[in-house]
Amino acid sequence: MEMNREKLCTSKADVSSDSAYHCSACHDDEEWSNTSRGRAKSRSLSASPALGSTKEFRRTRSLHGPCPVTTFGPKACMLQNPKTIMHIQDPASQRLTWNKPPKSVLVIKKIRDASLLQPFKELCVYLTEENNMIVYVEKKVLEDPAIANDDNFGPVKKKFCTFREDYDDISNQIDFIICLGGDGTLLYASSLFQGSVPPVMAFHLGSLGFLTPFNFENFQSQVTQVIEGNAALVLRSRLKVKVVKEHREKMTVQNGIEENGVVSANIEKEVGKQVMQYQVLNEVVVDRGPSSYLSNVDVFLDGHLITTVQGDGVIVSTPTGSTAYAAAAGASMIHPNVPAIMITPICPHSLSFRPIVVPAGVELKIMLSPDARNTAWVSFDGRKRQEICHGDSISITTSCYPLPSICFRDPVSDWFESLAECLHWNVRKKQNNFAVEE
């Protein structure tokens, strides 16, 4: 069965623009199938049915995490390497190719940044007039007065396709993405695609730029090279997060007085469960919020309680997120190609609680401890912040939908150059040598 799974993950045959791969190493809501839109889904079992029943079967888990989907958007896919061992490619062999020439591009610009207006206009003119591409932009970008009142940019602006976040689904309409700004633009691009993500080309026009390897000076030749295909890729793993909340609705007694005459406060009544799912590129942060008490949350690994975090909170991050909040909290920096999940405490009360790295295939579950004095708060890549109460749970595992980030040179060179340039890694005054005596 493992051989069949391997062949499905690495085979390039019958790859079409409307097909998607799902991995059996994921949870029940991500079925292992090769489906086309409009067709019924089929499930491939990971083991033989149990005796006496044809419906029950045993699922197997892998500590190495799910096999990543290697098709990105409607047309992009990874150039297959015939020397691939199992389903893991050598990072140096990860190259972008196209099933069909790309025709649509999503341009993401940092909002409220006047310095990006001119690069944005130059890029859009180049894409529409010289490459005849369909350009998608967010509607609020065009509401900027500097763009709305520019008559010279009007003919180009009329060719744009616009969308609104959380309202319009563009997941099957974008061939690749171009980001103009800092690392936040790449995180925002990831949040727009909760399934397969098109390839992302990120230009360094922000303050940090750890995830944005391209400079804008020679954007024409660089964009042309991506359109022609065969560019280097780094697959940045994402976290699949499921939040299950005990849905409570507040009910106020009429006139605020109960039958015995005592003034009544709001009453919370359980009316079911609310389930939310997110795809996270950097990290999931659970913290104590506005409370002055320590956070007190239990961390489970594959159903087993491994520790209780007492402190300001805990960070669960991807290797991409290891250079973000986790690095500031004392964690190690991990290359994006390493399949792993990092658990980093924030100012732990126990000084022996150090950051740990666990295999990418495990499932983490975070809940408030039964004796916790206060609630906790959770955020996903700094967004969608919400309160976690007793009985709520956060399940985290590696997603089978990575973010394919286009490299300037290759995954190794780009990563170490970003360490040296953005974080000034290992920069110090050199030690003087001994004087040579004649």
Tab-separated table of C-alpha atoms in Angstrom:
chain	number	residue	atom	x	y	z
A	1	MET	CA	0.000	0.000	0.000
A	2	GLU	CA	2.907	2.348	0.742
A	3	MET	CA	4.189	1.839	-2.799
A	4	ASN	CA	0.818	2.874	-4.227
A	5	ARG	CA	0.778	5.978	-2.066
A	6	GLU	CA	4.303	6.831	-3.166
A	7	LYS	CA	3.447	6.476	-6.835
A	8	LEU	CA	0.392	8.692	-6.483
A	9	CYS	CA	2.468	11.398	-4.823
A	10	THR	CA	5.309	11.369	-7.348
A	11	SER	CA	3.658	10.401	-10.613
A	12	LYS	CA	3.289	13.170	-13.148
A	13	ALA	CA	0.906	11.300	-15.399
A	14	ASP	CA	-2.639	12.560	-15.828
A	15	VAL	CA	-1.974	15.820	-13.984
A	16	SER	CA	-4.673	18.276	-15.017
A	17	SER	CA	-5.548	21.769	-14.037
A	18	ASP	CA	-8.642	20.683	-12.143
A	19	SER	CA	-7.223	17.821	-10.109
A	20	ALA	CA	-5.993	17.796	-6.523
A	21	TYR	CA	-4.134	15.269	-4.411
A	22	HIS	CA	-4.934	14.496	-0.801
A	23	CYS	CA	-2.828	12.505	1.611
A	24	SER	CA	-3.916	9.643	3.847
A	25	ALA	CA	-1.520	10.808	6.527
A	26	CYS	CA	-3.854	13.719	7.167
A	27	HIS	CA	-7.080	13.589	9.137
A	28	ASP	CA	-10.477	12.373	8.123
A	29	ASP	CA	-11.509	15.642	6.511
A	30	GLU	CA	-8.655	15.413	3.997
A	31	GLU	CA	-9.312	12.319	1.966
A	32	TRP	CA	-6.627	10.548	-0.044
A	33	SER	CA	-7.977	10.720	-3.560
A	34	ASN	CA	-7.397	12.061	-7.025
A	35	THR	CA	-10.551	13.982	-7.707
A	36	SER	CA	-11.885	16.270	-10.370
A	37	ARG	CA	-14.381	19.000	-9.629
A	38	GLY	CA	-17.880	17.691	-10.113
A	39	ARG	CA	-16.950	14.038	-9.551
A	40	ALA	CA	-17.612	11.888	-6.533
A	41	LYS	CA	-14.687	11.501	-4.148
A	42	SER	CA	-13.188	8.112	-3.424
A	43	ARG	CA	-11.186	6.992	-0.395
A	44	SER	CA	-8.125	4.789	-0.425
A	45	LEU	CA	-7.805	2.774	2.766
A	46	SER	CA	-4.482	2.635	4.555
A	47	ALA	CA	-4.985	-0.932	5.725
A	48	SER	CA	-7.161	-3.946	5.045
A	49	PRO	CA	-10.730	-3.938	6.435
A	50	ALA	CA	-11.200	-5.544	9.813
A	51	LEU	CA	-12.443	-9.115	9.934
A	52	GLY	CA	-16.199	-9.428	9.922
A	53	SER	CA	-16.750	-5.943	8.586
A	54	THR	CA	-16.079	-4.307	5.240
A	55	LYS	CA	-16.587	-0.762	6.523
A	56	GLU	CA	-14.161	-0.626	9.447
A	57	PHE	CA	-10.484	-0.139	8.792
A	58	ARG	CA	-7.385	0.832	10.708
A	59	ARG	CA	-5.603	4.047	9.851
A	60	THR	CA	-1.828	4.188	10.040
A	61	ARG	CA	0.175	7.314	10.862
A	62	SER	CA	3.625	8.371	9.782
A	63	LEU	CA	5.952	10.435	11.935
A	64	HIS	CA	7.323	12.052	8.790
A	65	GLY	CA	4.157	13.998	8.115
A	66	PRO	CA	1.878	14.011	5.091
A	67	CYS	CA	3.237	13.838	1.593
A	68	PRO	CA	2.998	17.428	0.294
A	69	VAL	CA	0.742	18.160	-2.643
A	70	THR	CA	3.003	19.040	-5.580
A	71	THR	CA	0.402	20.779	-7.732
A	72	PHE	CA	0.021	24.501	-7.057
A	73	GLY	CA	-3.081	26.244	-8.285
A	74	PRO	CA	-4.685	25.367	-11.626
A	75	LYS	CA	-1.516	25.004	-13.725
A	76	ALA	CA	1.693	24.876	-11.699
A	77	CYS	CA	3.392	21.723	-10.485
A	78	MET	CA	6.794	20.573	-9.349
A	79	LEU	CA	9.198	19.238	-11.939
A	80	GLN	CA	9.493	15.554	-11.062
A	81	ASN	CA	12.859	14.021	-10.296
A	82	PRO	CA	13.257	10.415	-11.535
A	83	LYS	CA	15.837	9.791	-8.794
A	84	THR	CA	13.378	10.534	-6.007
A	85	ILE	CA	13.665	8.159	-3.061
A	86	MET	CA	10.282	7.381	-1.465
A	87	HIS	CA	8.210	10.577	-1.602
A	88	ILE	CA	10.910	12.976	-0.383
A	89	GLN	CA	12.768	15.011	-2.991
A	90	ASP	CA	16.225	16.420	-2.559
A	91	PRO	CA	15.600	20.128	-1.853
A	92	ALA	CA	18.093	21.033	-4.569
A	93	SER	CA	15.922	19.227	-7.155
A	94	GLN	CA	12.707	21.126	-6.357
A	95	ARG	CA	12.001	23.024	-9.560
A	96	LEU	CA	8.884	24.767	-10.841
A	97	THR	CA	7.332	23.812	-14.147
A	98	TRP	CA	3.978	24.422	-15.862
A	99	ASN	CA	1.447	22.068	-17.381
A	100	LYS	CA	0.130	24.995	-19.433
A	101	PRO	CA	1.448	28.555	-19.868
A	102	PRO	CA	0.281	30.715	-16.932
A	103	LYS	CA	-2.277	33.361	-17.808
A	104	SER	CA	-3.496	34.821	-14.502
A	105	VAL	CA	-1.477	36.390	-11.711
A	106	LEU	CA	-2.469	37.745	-8.307
A	107	VAL	CA	-0.578	40.904	-7.312
A	108	ILE	CA	-0.577	41.593	-3.571
A	109	LYS	CA	0.558	45.040	-2.493
A	110	LYS	CA	1.131	46.260	1.016
A	111	ILE	CA	-1.712	48.604	1.926
A	112	ARG	CA	-1.059	52.224	2.971
A	113	ASP	CA	2.515	52.298	1.722
A	114	ALA	CA	3.126	55.150	-0.732
A	115	SER	CA	6.574	53.839	-1.654
A	116	LEU	CA	4.990	50.812	-3.336
A	117	LEU	CA	2.718	52.744	-5.708
A	118	GLN	CA	5.279	53.187	-8.472
A	119	PRO	CA	6.582	49.566	-8.369
A	120	PHE	CA	2.969	48.344	-8.348
A	121	LYS	CA	2.094	50.388	-11.442
A	122	GLU	CA	5.235	49.342	-13.323
A	123	LEU	CA	4.628	45.676	-12.572
A	124	CYS	CA	0.956	45.788	-13.605
A	125	VAL	CA	1.760	47.577	-16.874
A	126	TYR	CA	4.423	44.988	-17.646
A	127	LEU	CA	2.100	42.063	-16.899
A	128	THR	CA	-0.942	43.341	-18.786
A	129	GLU	CA	0.565	45.084	-21.806
A	130	GLU	CA	3.736	43.107	-22.481
A	131	ASN	CA	2.687	39.639	-21.283
A	132	ASN	CA	-1.096	39.829	-21.896
A	133	MET	CA	-1.809	38.363	-18.479
A	134	ILE	CA	-4.970	38.644	-16.398
A	135	VAL	CA	-4.103	40.556	-13.232
A	136	TYR	CA	-6.088	40.055	-10.018
A	137	VAL	CA	-5.841	42.684	-7.272
A	138	GLU	CA	-7.724	43.201	-4.056
A	139	LYS	CA	-10.520	45.743	-4.345
A	140	LYS	CA	-9.263	47.878	-1.466
A	141	VAL	CA	-5.921	48.330	-3.255
A	142	LEU	CA	-7.635	50.191	-6.085
A	143	GLU	CA	-9.470	52.386	-3.574
A	144	ASP	CA	-6.194	54.131	-2.753
A	145	PRO	CA	-6.643	57.775	-3.879
A	146	ALA	CA	-3.195	57.790	-5.508
A	147	ILE	CA	-4.333	54.949	-7.810
A	148	ALA	CA	-7.979	55.942	-8.199
A	149	ASN	CA	-7.077	59.512	-9.278
A	150	ASP	CA	-4.275	58.557	-11.670
A	151	ASP	CA	-5.694	59.079	-15.166
A	152	ASN	CA	-2.606	57.632	-16.869
A	153	PHE	CA	-3.108	54.375	-14.998
A	154	GLY	CA	-6.804	54.222	-15.874
A	155	PRO	CA	-6.578	52.035	-19.033
A	156	VAL	CA	-4.521	49.446	-17.161
A	157	LYS	CA	-6.808	49.558	-14.120
A	158	LYS	CA	-9.855	48.727	-16.258
A	159	LYS	CA	-8.281	45.388	-17.195
A	160	PHE	CA	-7.956	44.267	-13.569
A	161	CYS	CA	-10.060	41.562	-11.935
A	162	THR	CA	-10.865	42.469	-8.341
A	163	PHE	CA	-11.821	40.404	-5.304
A	164	ARG	CA	-12.642	40.892	-1.631
A	165	GLU	CA	-11.115	38.900	1.186
A	166	ASP	CA	-13.512	36.429	2.869
A	167	TYR	CA	-16.135	37.080	0.179
A	168	ASP	CA	-14.736	35.952	-3.193
A	169	ASP	CA	-13.124	32.569	-3.863
A	170	ILE	CA	-10.207	32.879	-6.286
A	171	SER	CA	-8.427	29.646	-5.365
A	172	ASN	CA	-9.016	28.046	-8.785
A	173	GLN	CA	-8.388	31.167	-10.860
A	174	ILE	CA	-4.812	32.135	-9.964
A	175	ASP	CA	-1.785	30.610	-11.702
A	176	PHE	CA	0.867	32.320	-9.577
A	177	ILE	CA	1.236	35.142	-7.055
A	178	ILE	CA	3.505	38.186	-6.895
A	179	CYS	CA	3.951	39.925	-3.529
A	180	LEU	CA	5.184	43.505	-3.154
A	181	GLY	CA	6.117	44.355	0.427
A	182	GLY	CA	7.587	42.596	3.427
A	183	ASP	CA	7.059	39.214	5.036
A	184	GLY	CA	3.515	40.189	5.998
A	185	THR	CA	2.425	40.151	2.353
A	186	LEU	CA	3.519	36.517	2.034
A	187	LEU	CA	1.619	35.598	5.206
A	188	TYR	CA	-1.428	37.359	3.811
A	189	ALA	CA	-1.122	35.454	0.530
A	190	SER	CA	-1.045	32.204	2.488
A	191	SER	CA	-4.234	33.118	4.364
A	192	LEU	CA	-6.118	33.670	1.084
A	193	PHE	CA	-5.625	30.035	0.046
A	194	GLN	CA	-6.897	27.465	2.526
A	195	GLY	CA	-6.167	24.625	0.092
A	196	SER	CA	-3.610	24.379	-2.689
A	197	VAL	CA	-1.473	27.521	-2.991
A	198	PRO	CA	-0.151	28.792	-6.349
A	199	PRO	CA	3.598	29.532	-6.573
A	200	VAL	CA	4.572	32.765	-4.829
A	201	MET	CA	7.181	35.225	-6.073
A	202	ALA	CA	7.954	37.735	-3.304
A	203	PHE	CA	9.803	41.024	-3.855
A	204	HIS	CA	11.647	42.645	-0.973
A	205	LEU	CA	9.969	46.047	-0.563
A	206	GLY	CA	9.227	45.966	3.161
A	207	SER	CA	11.077	46.436	6.436
A	208	LEU	CA	12.408	42.914	7.090
A	209	GLY	CA	12.148	40.769	3.971
A	210	PHE	CA	13.236	37.443	5.428
A	211	LEU	CA	10.792	35.575	3.177
A	212	THR	CA	11.125	37.888	0.151
A	213	PRO	CA	14.304	37.028	-1.789
A	214	PHE	CA	13.780	39.108	-4.964
A	215	ASN	CA	14.872	42.703	-5.534
A	216	PHE	CA	12.677	44.870	-7.729
A	217	GLU	CA	15.380	46.509	-9.854
A	218	ASN	CA	15.374	43.768	-12.524
A	219	PHE	CA	11.801	42.564	-12.091
A	220	GLN	CA	11.140	42.165	-15.850
A	221	SER	CA	13.741	39.462	-16.421
A	222	GLN	CA	12.927	37.719	-13.142
A	223	VAL	CA	9.185	37.593	-13.812
A	224	THR	CA	9.823	36.375	-17.363
A	225	GLN	CA	12.000	33.573	-16.051
A	226	VAL	CA	9.217	32.446	-13.695
A	227	ILE	CA	6.627	32.544	-16.491
A	228	GLU	CA	8.889	30.390	-18.647
A	229	GLY	CA	9.193	27.880	-15.781
A	230	ASN	CA	11.976	25.800	-14.272
A	231	ALA	CA	12.644	28.083	-11.307
A	232	ALA	CA	13.897	26.826	-7.953
A	233	LEU	CA	11.248	26.184	-5.277
A	234	VAL	CA	11.188	25.817	-1.531
A	235	LEU	CA	8.072	24.127	-0.123
A	236	ARG	CA	7.237	25.962	3.076
A	237	SER	CA	5.134	23.612	5.187
A	238	ARG	CA	1.994	24.975	6.796
A	239	LEU	CA	0.061	23.916	9.876
A	240	LYS	CA	-3.496	22.638	9.664
A	241	VAL	CA	-5.248	23.968	12.741
A	242	LYS	CA	-8.693	22.938	13.951
A	243	VAL	CA	-10.319	24.899	16.765
A	244	VAL	CA	-13.266	23.253	18.503
A	245	LYS	CA	-15.165	25.614	20.788
A	246	GLU	CA	-17.972	24.750	23.142
A	247	HIS	CA	-20.520	27.145	21.711
A	248	ARG	CA	-22.200	29.082	24.503
A	249	GLU	CA	-24.837	31.696	24.076
A	250	LYS	CA	-25.438	34.359	26.683
A	251	MET	CA	-29.032	34.585	27.874
A	252	THR	CA	-30.292	37.472	29.995
A	253	VAL	CA	-33.219	36.906	32.348
A	254	GLN	CA	-36.129	39.239	31.695
A	255	ASN	CA	-35.875	42.458	33.764
A	256	GLY	CA	-32.594	41.071	35.175
A	257	ILE	CA	-34.412	39.561	38.183
A	258	GLU	CA	-34.900	35.877	38.971
A	259	GLU	CA	-37.911	34.372	40.708
A	260	ASN	CA	-36.363	34.767	44.169
A	261	GLY	CA	-35.778	38.464	43.565
A	262	VAL	CA	-31.972	38.235	43.197
A	263	VAL	CA	-30.423	40.312	40.430
A	264	SER	CA	-29.125	37.946	37.746
A	265	ALA	CA	-26.033	38.285	35.555
A	266	ASN	CA	-25.772	36.894	32.043
A	267	ILE	CA	-26.099	33.110	31.897
A	268	GLU	CA	-24.031	31.047	29.471
A	269	LYS	CA	-25.789	28.052	28.017
A	270	GLU	CA	-24.137	25.350	25.929
A	271	VAL	CA	-25.898	24.954	22.588
A	272	GLY	CA	-23.377	22.833	20.666
A	273	LYS	CA	-19.869	22.998	19.233
A	274	GLN	CA	-18.295	25.385	16.760
A	275	VAL	CA	-15.458	24.096	14.543
A	276	MET	CA	-13.068	26.399	12.672
A	277	GLN	CA	-10.074	25.464	10.510
A	278	TYR	CA	-7.057	27.502	9.452
A	279	GLN	CA	-3.925	27.030	7.355
A	280	VAL	CA	-0.980	28.682	9.137
A	281	LEU	CA	2.402	29.487	7.611
A	282	ASN	CA	4.347	30.894	10.575
A	283	GLU	CA	2.917	29.983	13.955
A	284	VAL	CA	-0.003	29.408	16.278
A	285	VAL	CA	0.385	31.478	19.450
A	286	VAL	CA	-1.520	30.684	22.646
A	287	ASP	CA	-1.039	33.384	25.300
A	288	ARG	CA	-2.598	34.615	28.532
A	289	GLY	CA	-4.134	37.694	26.932
A	290	PRO	CA	-5.027	40.606	29.220
A	291	SER	CA	-5.003	38.472	32.379
A	292	SER	CA	-2.351	39.058	35.023
A	293	TYR	CA	-2.223	35.327	35.861
A	294	LEU	CA	0.076	32.807	34.210
A	295	SER	CA	-1.400	30.840	31.349
A	296	ASN	CA	-1.957	27.204	32.235
A	297	VAL	CA	-2.492	24.980	29.188
A	298	ASP	CA	-2.058	21.242	28.643
A	299	VAL	CA	-0.168	20.035	25.552
A	300	PHE	CA	-1.008	16.592	24.161
A	301	LEU	CA	1.022	14.745	21.514
A	302	ASP	CA	-0.888	12.046	19.630
A	303	GLY	CA	-3.358	11.876	22.505
A	304	HIS	CA	-0.764	11.668	25.297
A	305	LEU	CA	-0.271	14.505	27.779
A	306	ILE	CA	3.365	15.561	27.467
A	307	THR	CA	3.479	18.709	29.586
A	308	THR	CA	1.603	21.624	31.068
A	309	VAL	CA	2.775	25.064	30.003
A	310	GLN	CA	2.812	27.621	32.800
A	311	GLY	CA	4.003	31.019	31.687
A	312	ASP	CA	3.011	33.710	29.230
A	313	GLY	CA	2.036	31.143	26.603
A	314	VAL	CA	3.319	28.729	23.976
A	315	ILE	CA	4.249	28.996	20.285
A	316	VAL	CA	3.680	26.146	17.832
A	317	SER	CA	5.534	27.013	14.653
A	318	THR	CA	6.650	25.685	11.309
A	319	PRO	CA	10.313	25.767	10.235
A	320	THR	CA	9.428	28.944	8.305
A	321	GLY	CA	8.115	30.461	11.532
A	322	SER	CA	11.231	29.434	13.474
A	323	THR	CA	12.875	32.729	12.471
A	324	ALA	CA	9.877	34.809	13.592
A	325	TYR	CA	8.277	34.931	17.054
A	326	ALA	CA	9.853	31.589	18.036
A	327	ALA	CA	13.376	32.936	17.450
A	328	ALA	CA	12.610	35.922	19.685
A	329	ALA	CA	11.449	33.461	22.374
A	330	GLY	CA	14.759	31.553	22.246
A	331	ALA	CA	14.062	28.776	19.723
A	332	SER	CA	16.484	27.434	17.150
A	333	MET	CA	16.269	28.488	13.524
A	334	ILE	CA	15.315	25.585	11.235
A	335	HIS	CA	15.605	25.419	7.462
A	336	PRO	CA	12.192	25.318	5.704
A	337	ASN	CA	12.955	21.942	4.111
A	338	VAL	CA	13.223	20.197	7.494
A	339	PRO	CA	9.933	18.339	8.227
A	340	ALA	CA	9.212	19.347	11.810
A	341	ILE	CA	6.952	21.206	14.223
A	342	MET	CA	8.438	23.431	16.928
A	343	ILE	CA	7.015	23.938	20.423
A	344	THR	CA	8.413	27.030	22.143
A	345	PRO	CA	7.286	28.299	25.567
A	346	ILE	CA	6.934	32.043	26.116
A	347	CYS	CA	8.652	33.040	29.371
A	348	PRO	CA	7.977	29.683	31.083
A	349	HIS	CA	7.695	29.565	34.871
A	350	SER	CA	9.891	26.455	34.793
A	351	LEU	CA	13.316	27.485	33.508
A	352	SER	CA	14.072	23.902	32.426
A	353	PHE	CA	11.295	24.010	29.821
A	354	ARG	CA	13.320	24.586	26.657
A	355	PRO	CA	12.046	24.725	23.051
A	356	ILE	CA	11.563	21.293	21.489
A	357	VAL	CA	11.226	19.950	17.939
A	358	VAL	CA	8.804	17.109	17.154
A	359	PRO	CA	8.240	15.137	13.928
A	360	ALA	CA	6.006	16.746	11.331
A	361	GLY	CA	3.502	13.872	11.336
A	362	VAL	CA	2.366	14.108	14.939
A	363	GLU	CA	-0.846	15.747	16.083
A	364	LEU	CA	-0.658	18.308	18.863
A	365	LYS	CA	-3.653	19.251	20.966
A	366	ILE	CA	-3.748	22.242	23.282
A	367	MET	CA	-6.413	22.743	25.953
A	368	LEU	CA	-6.847	24.843	29.047
A	369	SER	CA	-5.868	22.953	32.179
A	370	PRO	CA	-8.858	22.041	34.362
A	371	ASP	CA	-7.492	24.145	37.224
A	372	ALA	CA	-6.489	27.134	35.049
A	373	ARG	CA	-7.384	30.439	36.723
A	374	ASN	CA	-8.113	32.292	33.496
A	375	THR	CA	-8.866	31.746	29.842
A	376	ALA	CA	-6.301	31.893	27.052
A	377	TRP	CA	-6.146	33.621	23.671
A	378	VAL	CA	-4.989	32.189	20.363
A	379	SER	CA	-3.924	33.797	17.067
A	380	PHE	CA	-2.907	32.355	13.701
A	381	ASP	CA	-0.056	34.160	11.941
A	382	GLY	CA	-1.073	37.178	14.021
A	383	ARG	CA	-4.654	37.113	12.721
A	384	LYS	CA	-8.101	35.812	13.755
A	385	ARG	CA	-7.329	36.312	17.453
A	386	GLN	CA	-9.948	34.696	19.704
A	387	GLU	CA	-10.512	33.542	23.271
A	388	ILE	CA	-10.142	29.908	24.366
A	389	CYS	CA	-12.255	28.786	27.328
A	390	HIS	CA	-12.477	25.594	29.363
A	391	GLY	CA	-13.595	22.706	27.166
A	392	ASP	CA	-12.262	24.260	23.953
A	393	SER	CA	-9.414	22.567	22.088
A	394	ILE	CA	-6.832	23.427	19.411
A	395	SER	CA	-5.586	20.555	17.204
A	396	ILE	CA	-2.452	21.161	15.150
A	397	THR	CA	-0.661	19.027	12.576
A	398	THR	CA	1.297	19.508	9.360
A	399	SER	CA	-0.869	20.382	6.382
A	400	CYS	CA	-0.472	18.599	3.065
A	401	TYR	CA	-0.808	21.973	1.303
A	402	PRO	CA	2.589	23.714	1.522
A	403	LEU	CA	3.300	27.181	0.228
A	404	PRO	CA	5.602	26.936	-2.818
A	405	SER	CA	7.946	29.912	-2.549
A	406	ILE	CA	10.023	30.715	-5.642
A	407	CYS	CA	13.727	31.072	-4.874
A	408	PHE	CA	16.084	33.724	-6.188
A	409	ARG	CA	18.960	31.217	-6.381
A	410	ASP	CA	18.263	28.017	-4.433
A	411	PRO	CA	16.741	27.078	-1.050
A	412	VAL	CA	20.075	26.871	0.787
A	413	SER	CA	21.691	30.061	-0.548
A	414	ASP	CA	18.541	32.148	-0.122
A	415	TRP	CA	18.044	31.034	3.473
A	416	PHE	CA	21.575	31.734	4.672
A	417	GLU	CA	21.701	35.054	2.827
A	418	SER	CA	18.486	36.106	4.551
A	419	LEU	CA	19.973	35.087	7.914
A	420	ALA	CA	23.049	37.195	7.289
A	421	GLU	CA	21.219	40.207	5.851
A	422	CYS	CA	18.059	40.414	7.969
A	423	LEU	CA	19.151	38.950	11.304
A	424	HIS	CA	22.880	39.752	11.076
A	425	TRP	CA	23.479	36.155	12.042
A	426	ASN	CA	26.879	35.410	13.610
A	427	VAL	CA	28.126	38.937	12.952
A	428	ARG	CA	30.848	40.055	15.347
A	429	LYS	CA	34.175	41.781	15.429
A	430	LYS	CA	36.832	39.298	14.367
A	431	GLN	CA	39.470	38.151	16.803
A	432	ASN	CA	42.947	39.577	16.196
A	433	ASN	CA	45.665	37.140	15.246
A	434	PHE	CA	48.992	36.806	17.029
A	435	ALA	CA	51.867	38.870	15.764
A	436	VAL	CA	54.471	36.765	14.023
A	437	GLU	CA	57.888	36.959	15.675
A	438	GLU	CA	60.853	36.950	13.370
